[in-house]
mmCIF file of C-alpha atoms in Angstrom:
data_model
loop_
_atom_site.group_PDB
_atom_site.id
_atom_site.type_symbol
_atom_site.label_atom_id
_atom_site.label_comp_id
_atom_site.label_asym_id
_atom_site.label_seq_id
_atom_site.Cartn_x
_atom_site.Cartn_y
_atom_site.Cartn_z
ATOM 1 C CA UNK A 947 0.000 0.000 0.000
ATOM 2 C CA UNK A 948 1.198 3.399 -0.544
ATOM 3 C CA UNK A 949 2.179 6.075 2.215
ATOM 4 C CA UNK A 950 -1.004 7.724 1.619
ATOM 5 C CA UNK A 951 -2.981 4.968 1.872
ATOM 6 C CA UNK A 952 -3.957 5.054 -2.394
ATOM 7 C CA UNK A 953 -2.785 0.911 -3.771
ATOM 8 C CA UNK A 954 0.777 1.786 -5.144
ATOM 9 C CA UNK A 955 0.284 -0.809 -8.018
ATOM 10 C CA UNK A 956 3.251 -0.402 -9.635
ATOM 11 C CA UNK A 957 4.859 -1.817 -7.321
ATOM 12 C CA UNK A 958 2.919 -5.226 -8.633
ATOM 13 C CA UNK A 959 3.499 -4.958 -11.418
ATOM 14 C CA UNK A 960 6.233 -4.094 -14.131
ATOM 15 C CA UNK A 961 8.673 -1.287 -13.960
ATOM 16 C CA UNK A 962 7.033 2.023 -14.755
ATOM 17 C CA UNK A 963 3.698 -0.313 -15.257
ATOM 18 C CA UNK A 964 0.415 1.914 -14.840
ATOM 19 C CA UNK A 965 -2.815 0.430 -14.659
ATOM 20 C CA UNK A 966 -4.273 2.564 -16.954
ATOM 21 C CA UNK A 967 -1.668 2.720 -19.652
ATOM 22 C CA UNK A 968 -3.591 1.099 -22.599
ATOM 23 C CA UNK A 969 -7.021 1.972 -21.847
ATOM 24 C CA UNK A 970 -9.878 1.228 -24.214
ATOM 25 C CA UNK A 971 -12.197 4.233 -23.794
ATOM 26 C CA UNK A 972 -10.808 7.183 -22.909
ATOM 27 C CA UNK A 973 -12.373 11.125 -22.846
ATOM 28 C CA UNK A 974 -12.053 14.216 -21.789
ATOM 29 C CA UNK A 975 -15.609 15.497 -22.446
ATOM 30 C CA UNK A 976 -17.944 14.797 -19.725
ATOM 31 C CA UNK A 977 -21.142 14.391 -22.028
ATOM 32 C CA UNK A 978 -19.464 11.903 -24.308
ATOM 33 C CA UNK A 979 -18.394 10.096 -20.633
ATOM 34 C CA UNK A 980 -21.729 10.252 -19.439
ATOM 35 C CA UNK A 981 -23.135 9.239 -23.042
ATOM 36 C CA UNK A 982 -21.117 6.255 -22.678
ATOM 37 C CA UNK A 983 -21.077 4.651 -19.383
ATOM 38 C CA UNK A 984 -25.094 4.721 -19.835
ATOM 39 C CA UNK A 985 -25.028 3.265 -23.166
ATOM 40 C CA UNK A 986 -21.957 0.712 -22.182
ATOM 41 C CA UNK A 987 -24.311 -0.323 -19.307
ATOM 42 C CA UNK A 988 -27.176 -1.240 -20.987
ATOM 43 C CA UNK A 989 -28.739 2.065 -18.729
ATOM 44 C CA UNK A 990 -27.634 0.296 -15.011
ATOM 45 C CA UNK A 991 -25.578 3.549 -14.409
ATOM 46 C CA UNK A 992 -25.550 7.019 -14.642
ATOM 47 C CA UNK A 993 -22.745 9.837 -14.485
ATOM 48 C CA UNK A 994 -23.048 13.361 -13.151
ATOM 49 C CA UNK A 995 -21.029 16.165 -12.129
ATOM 50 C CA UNK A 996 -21.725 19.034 -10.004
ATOM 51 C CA UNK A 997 -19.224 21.496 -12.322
ATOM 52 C CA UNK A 998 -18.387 20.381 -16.033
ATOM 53 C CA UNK A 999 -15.805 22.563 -16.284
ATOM 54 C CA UNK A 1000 -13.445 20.752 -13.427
ATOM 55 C CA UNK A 1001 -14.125 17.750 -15.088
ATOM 56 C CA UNK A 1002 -10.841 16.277 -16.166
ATOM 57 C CA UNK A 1003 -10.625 12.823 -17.988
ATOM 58 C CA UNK A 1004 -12.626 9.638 -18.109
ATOM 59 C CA UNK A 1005 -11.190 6.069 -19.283
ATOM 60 C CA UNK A 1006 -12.065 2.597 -18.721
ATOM 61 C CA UNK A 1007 -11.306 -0.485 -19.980
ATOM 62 C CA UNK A 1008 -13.382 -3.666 -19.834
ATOM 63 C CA UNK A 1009 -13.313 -7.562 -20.681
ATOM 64 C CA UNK A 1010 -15.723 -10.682 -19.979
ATOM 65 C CA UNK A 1011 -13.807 -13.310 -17.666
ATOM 66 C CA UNK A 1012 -16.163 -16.266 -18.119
ATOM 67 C CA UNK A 1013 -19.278 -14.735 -17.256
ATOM 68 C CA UNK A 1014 -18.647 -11.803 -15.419
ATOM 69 C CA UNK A 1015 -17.830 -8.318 -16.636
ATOM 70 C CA UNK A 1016 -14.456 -6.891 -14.834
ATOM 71 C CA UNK A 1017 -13.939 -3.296 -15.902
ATOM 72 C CA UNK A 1018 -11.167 -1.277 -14.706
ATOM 73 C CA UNK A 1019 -12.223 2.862 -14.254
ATOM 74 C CA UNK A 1020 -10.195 5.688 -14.188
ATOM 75 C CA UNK A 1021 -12.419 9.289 -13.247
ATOM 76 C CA UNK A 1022 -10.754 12.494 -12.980
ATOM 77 C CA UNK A 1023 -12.898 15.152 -11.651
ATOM 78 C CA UNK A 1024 -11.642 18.078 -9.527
ATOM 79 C CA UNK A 1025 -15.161 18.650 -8.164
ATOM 80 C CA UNK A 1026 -15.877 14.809 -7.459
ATOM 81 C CA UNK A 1027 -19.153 13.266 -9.150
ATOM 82 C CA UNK A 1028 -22.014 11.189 -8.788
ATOM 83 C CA UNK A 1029 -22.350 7.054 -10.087
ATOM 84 C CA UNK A 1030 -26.030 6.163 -9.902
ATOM 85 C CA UNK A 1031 -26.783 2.491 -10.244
ATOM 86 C CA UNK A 1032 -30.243 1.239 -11.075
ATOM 87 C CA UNK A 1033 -31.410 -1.850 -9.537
ATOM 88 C CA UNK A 1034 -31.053 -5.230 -10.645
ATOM 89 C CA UNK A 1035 -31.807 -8.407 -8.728
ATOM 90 C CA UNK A 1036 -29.432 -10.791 -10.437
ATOM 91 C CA UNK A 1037 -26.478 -8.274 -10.181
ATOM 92 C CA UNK A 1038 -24.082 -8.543 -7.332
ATOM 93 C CA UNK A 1039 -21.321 -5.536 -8.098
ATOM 94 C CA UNK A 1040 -18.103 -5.613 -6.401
ATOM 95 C CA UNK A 1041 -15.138 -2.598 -6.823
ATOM 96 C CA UNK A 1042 -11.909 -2.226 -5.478
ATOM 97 C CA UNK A 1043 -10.987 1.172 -4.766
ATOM 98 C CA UNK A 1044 -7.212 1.933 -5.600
ATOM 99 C CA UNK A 1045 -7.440 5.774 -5.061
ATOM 100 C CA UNK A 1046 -10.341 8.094 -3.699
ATOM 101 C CA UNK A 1047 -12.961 7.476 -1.550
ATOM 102 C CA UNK A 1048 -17.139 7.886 -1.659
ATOM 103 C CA UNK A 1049 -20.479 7.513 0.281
ATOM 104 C CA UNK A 1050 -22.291 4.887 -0.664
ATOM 105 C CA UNK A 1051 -26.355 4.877 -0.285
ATOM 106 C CA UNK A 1052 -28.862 2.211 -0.946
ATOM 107 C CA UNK A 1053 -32.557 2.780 0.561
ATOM 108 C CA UNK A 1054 -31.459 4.276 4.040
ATOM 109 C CA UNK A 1055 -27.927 2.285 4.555
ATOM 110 C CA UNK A 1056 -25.148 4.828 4.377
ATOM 111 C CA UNK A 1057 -21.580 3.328 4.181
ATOM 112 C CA UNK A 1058 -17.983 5.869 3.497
ATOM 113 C CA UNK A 1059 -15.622 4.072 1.730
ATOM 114 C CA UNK A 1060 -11.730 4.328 0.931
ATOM 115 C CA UNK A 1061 -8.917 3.693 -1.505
ATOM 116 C CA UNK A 1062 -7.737 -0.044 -0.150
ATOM 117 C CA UNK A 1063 -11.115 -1.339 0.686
ATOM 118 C CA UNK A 1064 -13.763 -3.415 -1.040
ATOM 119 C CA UNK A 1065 -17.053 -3.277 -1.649
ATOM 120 C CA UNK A 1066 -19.669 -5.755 -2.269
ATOM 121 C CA UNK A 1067 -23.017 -4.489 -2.671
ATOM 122 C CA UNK A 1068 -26.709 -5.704 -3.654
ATOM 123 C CA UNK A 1069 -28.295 -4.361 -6.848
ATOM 124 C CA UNK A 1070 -31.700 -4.698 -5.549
ATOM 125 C CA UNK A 1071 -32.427 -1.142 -4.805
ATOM 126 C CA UNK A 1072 -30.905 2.313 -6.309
ATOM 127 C CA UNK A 1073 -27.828 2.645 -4.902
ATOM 128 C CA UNK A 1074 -25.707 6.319 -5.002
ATOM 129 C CA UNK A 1075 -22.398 6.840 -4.635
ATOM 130 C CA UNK A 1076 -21.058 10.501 -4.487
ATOM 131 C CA UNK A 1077 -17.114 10.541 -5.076
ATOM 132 C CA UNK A 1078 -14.924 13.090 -3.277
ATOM 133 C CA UNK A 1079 -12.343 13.444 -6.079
ATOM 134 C CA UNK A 1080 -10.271 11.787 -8.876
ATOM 135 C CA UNK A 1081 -10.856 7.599 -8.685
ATOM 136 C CA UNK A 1082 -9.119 4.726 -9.791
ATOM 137 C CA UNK A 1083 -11.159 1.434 -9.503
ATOM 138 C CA UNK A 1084 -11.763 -2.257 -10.433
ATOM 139 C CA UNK A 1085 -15.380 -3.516 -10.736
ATOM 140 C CA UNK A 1086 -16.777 -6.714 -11.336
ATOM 141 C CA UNK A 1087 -20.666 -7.217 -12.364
ATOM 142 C CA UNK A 1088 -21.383 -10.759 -10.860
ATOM 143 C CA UNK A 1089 -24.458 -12.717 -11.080
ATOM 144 C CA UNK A 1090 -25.827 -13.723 -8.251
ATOM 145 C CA UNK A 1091 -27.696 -16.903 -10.017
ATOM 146 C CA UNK A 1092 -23.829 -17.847 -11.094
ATOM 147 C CA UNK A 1093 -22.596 -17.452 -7.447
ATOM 148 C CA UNK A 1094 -25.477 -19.560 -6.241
ATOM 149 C CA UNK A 1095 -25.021 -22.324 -8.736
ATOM 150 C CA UNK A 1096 -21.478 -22.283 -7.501
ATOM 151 C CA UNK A 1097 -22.743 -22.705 -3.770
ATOM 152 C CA UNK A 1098 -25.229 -25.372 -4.444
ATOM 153 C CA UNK A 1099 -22.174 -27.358 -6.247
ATOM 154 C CA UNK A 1100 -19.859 -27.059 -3.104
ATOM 155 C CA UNK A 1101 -22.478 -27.267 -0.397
ATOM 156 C CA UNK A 1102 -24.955 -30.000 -1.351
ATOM 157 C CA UNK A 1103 -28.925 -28.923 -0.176
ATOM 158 C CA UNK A 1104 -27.257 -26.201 1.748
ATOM 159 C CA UNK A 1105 -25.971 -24.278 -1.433
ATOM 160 C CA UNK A 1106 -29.514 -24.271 -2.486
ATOM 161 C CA UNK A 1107 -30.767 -21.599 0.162
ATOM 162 C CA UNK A 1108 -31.248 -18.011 -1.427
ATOM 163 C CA UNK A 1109 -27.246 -15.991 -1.448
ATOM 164 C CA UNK A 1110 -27.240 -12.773 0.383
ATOM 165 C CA UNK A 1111 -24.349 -11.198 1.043
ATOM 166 C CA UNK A 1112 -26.920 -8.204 3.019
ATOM 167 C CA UNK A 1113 -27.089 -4.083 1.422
ATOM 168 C CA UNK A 1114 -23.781 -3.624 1.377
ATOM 169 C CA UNK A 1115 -20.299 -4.651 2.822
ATOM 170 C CA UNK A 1116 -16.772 -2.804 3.156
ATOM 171 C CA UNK A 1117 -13.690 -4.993 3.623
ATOM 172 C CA UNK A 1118 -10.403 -4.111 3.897
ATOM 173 C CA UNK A 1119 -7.785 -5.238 1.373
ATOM 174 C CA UNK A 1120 -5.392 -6.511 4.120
ATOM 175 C CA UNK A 1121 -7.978 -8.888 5.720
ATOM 176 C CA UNK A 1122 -8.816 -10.560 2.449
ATOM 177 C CA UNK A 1123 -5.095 -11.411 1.191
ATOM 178 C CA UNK A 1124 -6.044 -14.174 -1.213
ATOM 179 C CA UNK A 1125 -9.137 -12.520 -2.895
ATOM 180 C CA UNK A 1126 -6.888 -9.557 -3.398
ATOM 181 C CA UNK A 1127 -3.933 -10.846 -4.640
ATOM 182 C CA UNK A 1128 -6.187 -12.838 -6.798
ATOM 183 C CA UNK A 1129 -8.094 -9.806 -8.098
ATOM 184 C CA UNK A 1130 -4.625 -8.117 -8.697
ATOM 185 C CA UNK A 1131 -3.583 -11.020 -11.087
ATOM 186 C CA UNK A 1132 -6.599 -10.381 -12.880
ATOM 187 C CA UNK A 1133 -6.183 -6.619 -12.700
ATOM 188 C CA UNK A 1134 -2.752 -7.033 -14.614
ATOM 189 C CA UNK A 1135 -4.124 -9.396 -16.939
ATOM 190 C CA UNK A 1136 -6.886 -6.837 -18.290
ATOM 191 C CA UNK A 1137 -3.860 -4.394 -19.259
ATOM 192 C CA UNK A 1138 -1.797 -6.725 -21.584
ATOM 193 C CA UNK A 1139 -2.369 -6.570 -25.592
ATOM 194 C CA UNK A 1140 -2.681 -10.440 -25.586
ATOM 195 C CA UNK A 1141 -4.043 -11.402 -22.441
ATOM 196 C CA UNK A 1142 -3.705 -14.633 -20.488
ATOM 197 C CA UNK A 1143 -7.050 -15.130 -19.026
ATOM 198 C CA UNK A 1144 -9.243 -16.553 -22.404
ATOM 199 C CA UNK A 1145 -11.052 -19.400 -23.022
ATOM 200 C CA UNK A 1146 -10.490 -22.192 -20.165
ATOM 201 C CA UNK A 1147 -8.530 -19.903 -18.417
ATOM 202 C CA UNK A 1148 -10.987 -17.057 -18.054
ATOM 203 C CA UNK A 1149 -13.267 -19.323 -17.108
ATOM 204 C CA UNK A 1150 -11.286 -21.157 -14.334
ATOM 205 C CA UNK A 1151 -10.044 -17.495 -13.077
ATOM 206 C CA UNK A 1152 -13.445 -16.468 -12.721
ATOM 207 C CA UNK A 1153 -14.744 -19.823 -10.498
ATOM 208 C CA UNK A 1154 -11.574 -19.510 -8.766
ATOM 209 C CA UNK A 1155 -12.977 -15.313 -7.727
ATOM 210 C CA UNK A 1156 -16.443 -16.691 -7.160
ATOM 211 C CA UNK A 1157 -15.004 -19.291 -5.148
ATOM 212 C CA UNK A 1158 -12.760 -16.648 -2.913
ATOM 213 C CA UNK A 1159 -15.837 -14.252 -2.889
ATOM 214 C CA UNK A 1160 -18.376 -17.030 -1.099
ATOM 215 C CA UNK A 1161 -15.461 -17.627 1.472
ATOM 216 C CA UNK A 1162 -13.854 -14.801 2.505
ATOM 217 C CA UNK A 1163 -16.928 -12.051 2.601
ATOM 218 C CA UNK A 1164 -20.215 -12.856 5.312
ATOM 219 C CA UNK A 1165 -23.000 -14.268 3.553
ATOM 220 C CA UNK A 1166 -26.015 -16.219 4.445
ATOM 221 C CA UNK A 1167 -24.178 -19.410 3.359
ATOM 222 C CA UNK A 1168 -21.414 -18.501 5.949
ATOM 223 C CA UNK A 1169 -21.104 -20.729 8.363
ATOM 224 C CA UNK A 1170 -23.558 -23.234 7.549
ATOM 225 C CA UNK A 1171 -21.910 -25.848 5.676
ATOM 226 C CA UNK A 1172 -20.135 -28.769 8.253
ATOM 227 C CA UNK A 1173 -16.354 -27.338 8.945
ATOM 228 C CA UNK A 1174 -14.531 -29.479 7.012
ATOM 229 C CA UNK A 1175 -16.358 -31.829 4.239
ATOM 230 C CA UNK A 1176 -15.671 -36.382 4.740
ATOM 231 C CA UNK A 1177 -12.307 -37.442 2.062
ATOM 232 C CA UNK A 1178 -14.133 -40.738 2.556
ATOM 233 C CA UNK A 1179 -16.257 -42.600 4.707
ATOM 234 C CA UNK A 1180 -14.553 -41.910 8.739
ATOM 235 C CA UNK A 1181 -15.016 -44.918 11.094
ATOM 236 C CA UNK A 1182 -17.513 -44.699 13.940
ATOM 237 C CA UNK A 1183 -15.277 -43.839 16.456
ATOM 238 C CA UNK A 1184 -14.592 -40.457 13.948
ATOM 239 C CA UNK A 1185 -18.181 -40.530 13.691
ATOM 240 C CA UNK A 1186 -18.898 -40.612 17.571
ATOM 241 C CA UNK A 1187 -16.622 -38.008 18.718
ATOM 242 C CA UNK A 1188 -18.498 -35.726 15.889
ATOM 243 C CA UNK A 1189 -21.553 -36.922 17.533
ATOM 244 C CA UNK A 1190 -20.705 -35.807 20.415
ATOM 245 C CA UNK A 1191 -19.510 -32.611 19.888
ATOM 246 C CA UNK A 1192 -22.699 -31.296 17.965
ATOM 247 C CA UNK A 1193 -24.559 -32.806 21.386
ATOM 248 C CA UNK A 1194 -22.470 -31.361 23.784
ATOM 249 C CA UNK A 1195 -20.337 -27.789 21.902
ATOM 250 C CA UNK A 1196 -22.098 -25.392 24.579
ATOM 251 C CA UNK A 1197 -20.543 -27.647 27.362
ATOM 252 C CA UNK A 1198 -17.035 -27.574 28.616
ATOM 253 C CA UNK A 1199 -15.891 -30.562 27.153
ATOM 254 C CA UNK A 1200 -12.237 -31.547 26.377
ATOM 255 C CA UNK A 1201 -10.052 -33.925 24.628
ATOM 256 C CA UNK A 1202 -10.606 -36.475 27.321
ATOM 257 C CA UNK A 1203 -14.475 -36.403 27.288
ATOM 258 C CA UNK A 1204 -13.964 -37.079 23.312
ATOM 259 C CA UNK A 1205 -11.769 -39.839 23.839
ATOM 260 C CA UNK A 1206 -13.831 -41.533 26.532
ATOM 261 C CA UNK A 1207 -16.968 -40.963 23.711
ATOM 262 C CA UNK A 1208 -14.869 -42.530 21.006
ATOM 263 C CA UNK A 1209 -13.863 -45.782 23.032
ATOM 264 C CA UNK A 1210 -10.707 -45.751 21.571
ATOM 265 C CA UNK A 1211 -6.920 -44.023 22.429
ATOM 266 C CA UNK A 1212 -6.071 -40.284 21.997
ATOM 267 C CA UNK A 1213 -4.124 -41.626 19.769
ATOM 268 C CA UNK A 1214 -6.710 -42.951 17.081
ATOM 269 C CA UNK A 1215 -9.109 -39.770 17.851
ATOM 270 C CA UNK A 1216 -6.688 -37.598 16.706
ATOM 271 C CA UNK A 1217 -5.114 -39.712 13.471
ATOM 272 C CA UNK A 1218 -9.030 -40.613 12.743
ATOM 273 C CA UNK A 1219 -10.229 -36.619 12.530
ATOM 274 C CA UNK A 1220 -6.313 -35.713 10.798
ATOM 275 C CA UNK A 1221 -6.418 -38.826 7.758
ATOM 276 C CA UNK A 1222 -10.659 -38.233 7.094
ATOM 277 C CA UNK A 1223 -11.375 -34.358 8.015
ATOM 278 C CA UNK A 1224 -8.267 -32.650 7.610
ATOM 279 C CA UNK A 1225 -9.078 -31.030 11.123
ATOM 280 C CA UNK A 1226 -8.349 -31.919 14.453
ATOM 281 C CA UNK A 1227 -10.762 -32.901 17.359
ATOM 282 C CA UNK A 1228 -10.789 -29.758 18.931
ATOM 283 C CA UNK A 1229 -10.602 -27.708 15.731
ATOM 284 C CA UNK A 1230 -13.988 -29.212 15.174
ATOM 285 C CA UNK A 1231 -15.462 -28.389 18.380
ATOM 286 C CA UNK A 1232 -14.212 -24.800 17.757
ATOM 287 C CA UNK A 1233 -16.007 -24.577 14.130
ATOM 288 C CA UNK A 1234 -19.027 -26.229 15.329
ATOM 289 C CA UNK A 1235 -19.322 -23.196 18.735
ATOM 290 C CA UNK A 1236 -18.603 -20.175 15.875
ATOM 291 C CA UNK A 1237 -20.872 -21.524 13.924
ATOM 292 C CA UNK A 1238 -23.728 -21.981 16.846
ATOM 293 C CA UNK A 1239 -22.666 -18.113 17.756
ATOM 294 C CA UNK A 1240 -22.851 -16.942 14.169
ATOM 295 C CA UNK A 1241 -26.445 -17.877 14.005
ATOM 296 C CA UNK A 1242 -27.028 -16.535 17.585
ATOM 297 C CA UNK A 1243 -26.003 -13.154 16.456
ATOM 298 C CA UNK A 1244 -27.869 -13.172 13.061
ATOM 299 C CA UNK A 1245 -30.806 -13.969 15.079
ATOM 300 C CA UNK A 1246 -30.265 -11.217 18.066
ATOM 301 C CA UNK A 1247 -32.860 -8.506 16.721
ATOM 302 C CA UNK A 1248 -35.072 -10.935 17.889
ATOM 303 C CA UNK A 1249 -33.637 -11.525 21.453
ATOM 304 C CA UNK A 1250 -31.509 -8.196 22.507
ATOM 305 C CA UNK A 1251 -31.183 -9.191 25.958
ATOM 306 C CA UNK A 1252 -28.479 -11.888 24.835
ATOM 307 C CA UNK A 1253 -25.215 -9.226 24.441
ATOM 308 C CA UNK A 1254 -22.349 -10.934 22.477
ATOM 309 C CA UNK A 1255 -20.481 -12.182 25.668
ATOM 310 C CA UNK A 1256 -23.732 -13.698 26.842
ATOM 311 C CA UNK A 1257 -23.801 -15.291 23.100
ATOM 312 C CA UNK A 1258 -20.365 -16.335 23.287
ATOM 313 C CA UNK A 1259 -20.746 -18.197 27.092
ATOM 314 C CA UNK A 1260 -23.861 -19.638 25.959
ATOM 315 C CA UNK A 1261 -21.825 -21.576 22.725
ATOM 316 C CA UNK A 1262 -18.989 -22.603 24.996
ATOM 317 C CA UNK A 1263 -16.435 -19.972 25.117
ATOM 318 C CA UNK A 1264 -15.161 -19.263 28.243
ATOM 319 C CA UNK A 1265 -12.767 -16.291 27.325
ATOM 320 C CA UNK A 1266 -15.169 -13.694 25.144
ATOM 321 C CA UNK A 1267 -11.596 -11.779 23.804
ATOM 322 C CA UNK A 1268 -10.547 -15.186 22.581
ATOM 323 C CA UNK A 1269 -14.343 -15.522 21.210
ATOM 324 C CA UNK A 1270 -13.854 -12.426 19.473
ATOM 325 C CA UNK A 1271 -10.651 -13.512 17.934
ATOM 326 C CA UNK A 1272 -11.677 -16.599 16.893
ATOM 327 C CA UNK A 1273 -14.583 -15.236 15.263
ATOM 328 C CA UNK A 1274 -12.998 -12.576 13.482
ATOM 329 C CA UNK A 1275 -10.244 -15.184 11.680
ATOM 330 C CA UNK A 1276 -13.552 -16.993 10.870
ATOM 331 C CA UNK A 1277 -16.024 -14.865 9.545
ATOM 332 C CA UNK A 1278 -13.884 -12.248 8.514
ATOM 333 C CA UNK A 1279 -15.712 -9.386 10.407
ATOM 334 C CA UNK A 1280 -16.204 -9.136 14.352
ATOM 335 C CA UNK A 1281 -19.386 -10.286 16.630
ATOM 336 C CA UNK A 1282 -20.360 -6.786 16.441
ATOM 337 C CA UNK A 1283 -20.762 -6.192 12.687
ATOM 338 C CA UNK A 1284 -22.492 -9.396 12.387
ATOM 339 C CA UNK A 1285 -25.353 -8.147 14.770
ATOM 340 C CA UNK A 1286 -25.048 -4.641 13.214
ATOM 341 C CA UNK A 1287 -25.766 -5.825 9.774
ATOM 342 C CA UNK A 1288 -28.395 -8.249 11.224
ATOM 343 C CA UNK A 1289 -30.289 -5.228 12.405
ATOM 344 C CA UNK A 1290 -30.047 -3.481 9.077
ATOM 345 C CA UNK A 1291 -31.076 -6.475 7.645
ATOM 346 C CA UNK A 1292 -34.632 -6.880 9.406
ATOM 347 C CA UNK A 1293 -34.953 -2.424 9.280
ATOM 348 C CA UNK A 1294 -34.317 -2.435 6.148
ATOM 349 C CA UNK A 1295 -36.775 -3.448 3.073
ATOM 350 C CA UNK A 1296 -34.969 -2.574 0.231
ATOM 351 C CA UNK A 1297 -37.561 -4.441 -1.853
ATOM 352 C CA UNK A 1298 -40.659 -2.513 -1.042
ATOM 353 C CA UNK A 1299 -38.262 0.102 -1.796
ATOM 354 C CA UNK A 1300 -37.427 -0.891 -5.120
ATOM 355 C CA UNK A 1301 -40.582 -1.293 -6.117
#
């Protein structure tokens, strides 16, 4: 990251590399920019500017990875401007912001955003975003019926509840390594004159995103799948000690409690959960009390007397900082913001709005 917080991506890339270098639109006239990010859109956005004049420069440059559009946007305007997206129910949009920062608004959620962050948002209301200044971002128009194919294919009858990843989310770069670094291969793909990523490739690239997306930001799949799918059938002493940690997670229970439930040594617990669920015994348990405490939390507009260190006690947690710790590496967002975008959630009815 740079000094001033802006992504320095030259530093990724080749010496003297700029991400826009080659773009494939590229104006200086802000009717012909407007003219064309509504016509490139098919109508889903509109551009405006509060003082034509100050407008500076507009370029972009787009390509289809498999399905999904990734377009990367350059805006230069002294005065800032206005993006306003239309809704669509399929669309889930995701941008990276490498330089500038905006306000975000979708029905009465209100969310500031900043160079080095992500942002995932639903397309099932109007959303606004007023930018403070020049921009430099990636975007990626992602369909939601795609992403949920995807989940259904991983999960089993799980996959096959409705995807919502809730109004909209802001992650920071640093706490999503993989997805980024990932995004930033495709990033310097999109700026070659004979790019990689065609065909097979583009394809694979994009399940590989969709994949990283559907793990690494909160959705109502998160959580819900078991912690670590069978390699092959376990034997029943594998089985028992699973058994009994679903039956008995919000109890203090320890190695020696599983052991006693298997009927069999330490020794073969442990070997059993390593060879057929990559996981250990109490790696399991852990999973399995997160996951009780993630849908505790979704759940707490409907019982605030339960405060997350009530929550956390209740699923077996003895230390709530350790909770909080553990649940954070997990979910990729604290106890906290779960219950905050819970809340939001059940205020909220963007679709009434919508319509």
């Amino acid at each position: 990251m740079a000094a001033s917080g802006d992504i320095d991506l030259a530093g990724f890339g080749r010496s003297g590399w700029s991400p826009f270098s080659k773009p494939h639109f590229v104006t200086g006239d802000y009717r012909i920019a407007q003219d064309h990010l509504e016509k490139s859109s098919k109508g889903l956005f509109q551009l405006s500017v509060p003082h034509n004049e100050r407008f500076r420069r507009y370029s972009s440059k787009a390509r289809l990875l498999g399905e999904s559009l990734v377009t990367a946007v350059n805006i230069d305007s002294e005065a800032g401007y206005r993006i306003e997206m239309n809704a669509d129910p399929d669309l889930i949009y995701v941008q990276v912001l490498l330089q500038g920062s905006a306000l975000y608004q979708q029905c009465t959620t209100r969310v500031e955003v900043r160079s080095a962050q992500l942002v995932l948002q639903e397309a099932r209301a109007v959303t606004r975003k007023d930018w403070g200044g020049p921009t430099q971002l990636m975007a990626f128009r992602l369909s939601r019926r795609a992403l949920e194919r995807l989940a259904a294919q991983t999960m089993g009858a799980l996959g096959a509840r409705p995807l919502d990843f809730d109004t909209i989310q802001v992650i920071d770069l640093e706490r999503v390594p993989t997805l980024w670094h990932h995004i930033l291969m495709i990033y310097n793909d999109l700026q070659e004159p004979t790019p990689f990523l065609t065909g097979p490739s583009a394809d694979h690239a994009e399940q590989i995103l969709l994949h990283l997306l559907l793990q690494s930001i909160p959705n109502s799949h998160s959580g819900r799948q078991l912690p670590v799918p069978a390699r092959s059938a376990a034997p029943y002493y594998v089985r028992r000690v699973e058994t009994f940690i679903r039956d008995h997670a919000r109890e203090q229970i320890d190695i020696q409690d599983m052991v006693r439930a298997a009927g069999v040594s330490a020794r073969s617990v442990y070997l059993g959960f390593r060879k057929f669920r990559d996981t250990t015994p109490m790696a399991y348990l852990k999973e399995i009390r997160l996951n009780l405490a993630r849908q505790a939390l979704l759940q707490a507009p409907a019982n605030k007397a339960m405060p997350v260190t009530g929550i956390a006690l209740d699923c077996g947690y003895e230390n709530p900082s350790q909770f909080s710790r553990d649940y954070r590496i997990r979910f990729r967002e604290t106890p906290t913001e779960t219950t905050r975008r819970a809340v939001r959630s059940k205020a909220i009815s963007c679709d009434d709005a919508a319509g």
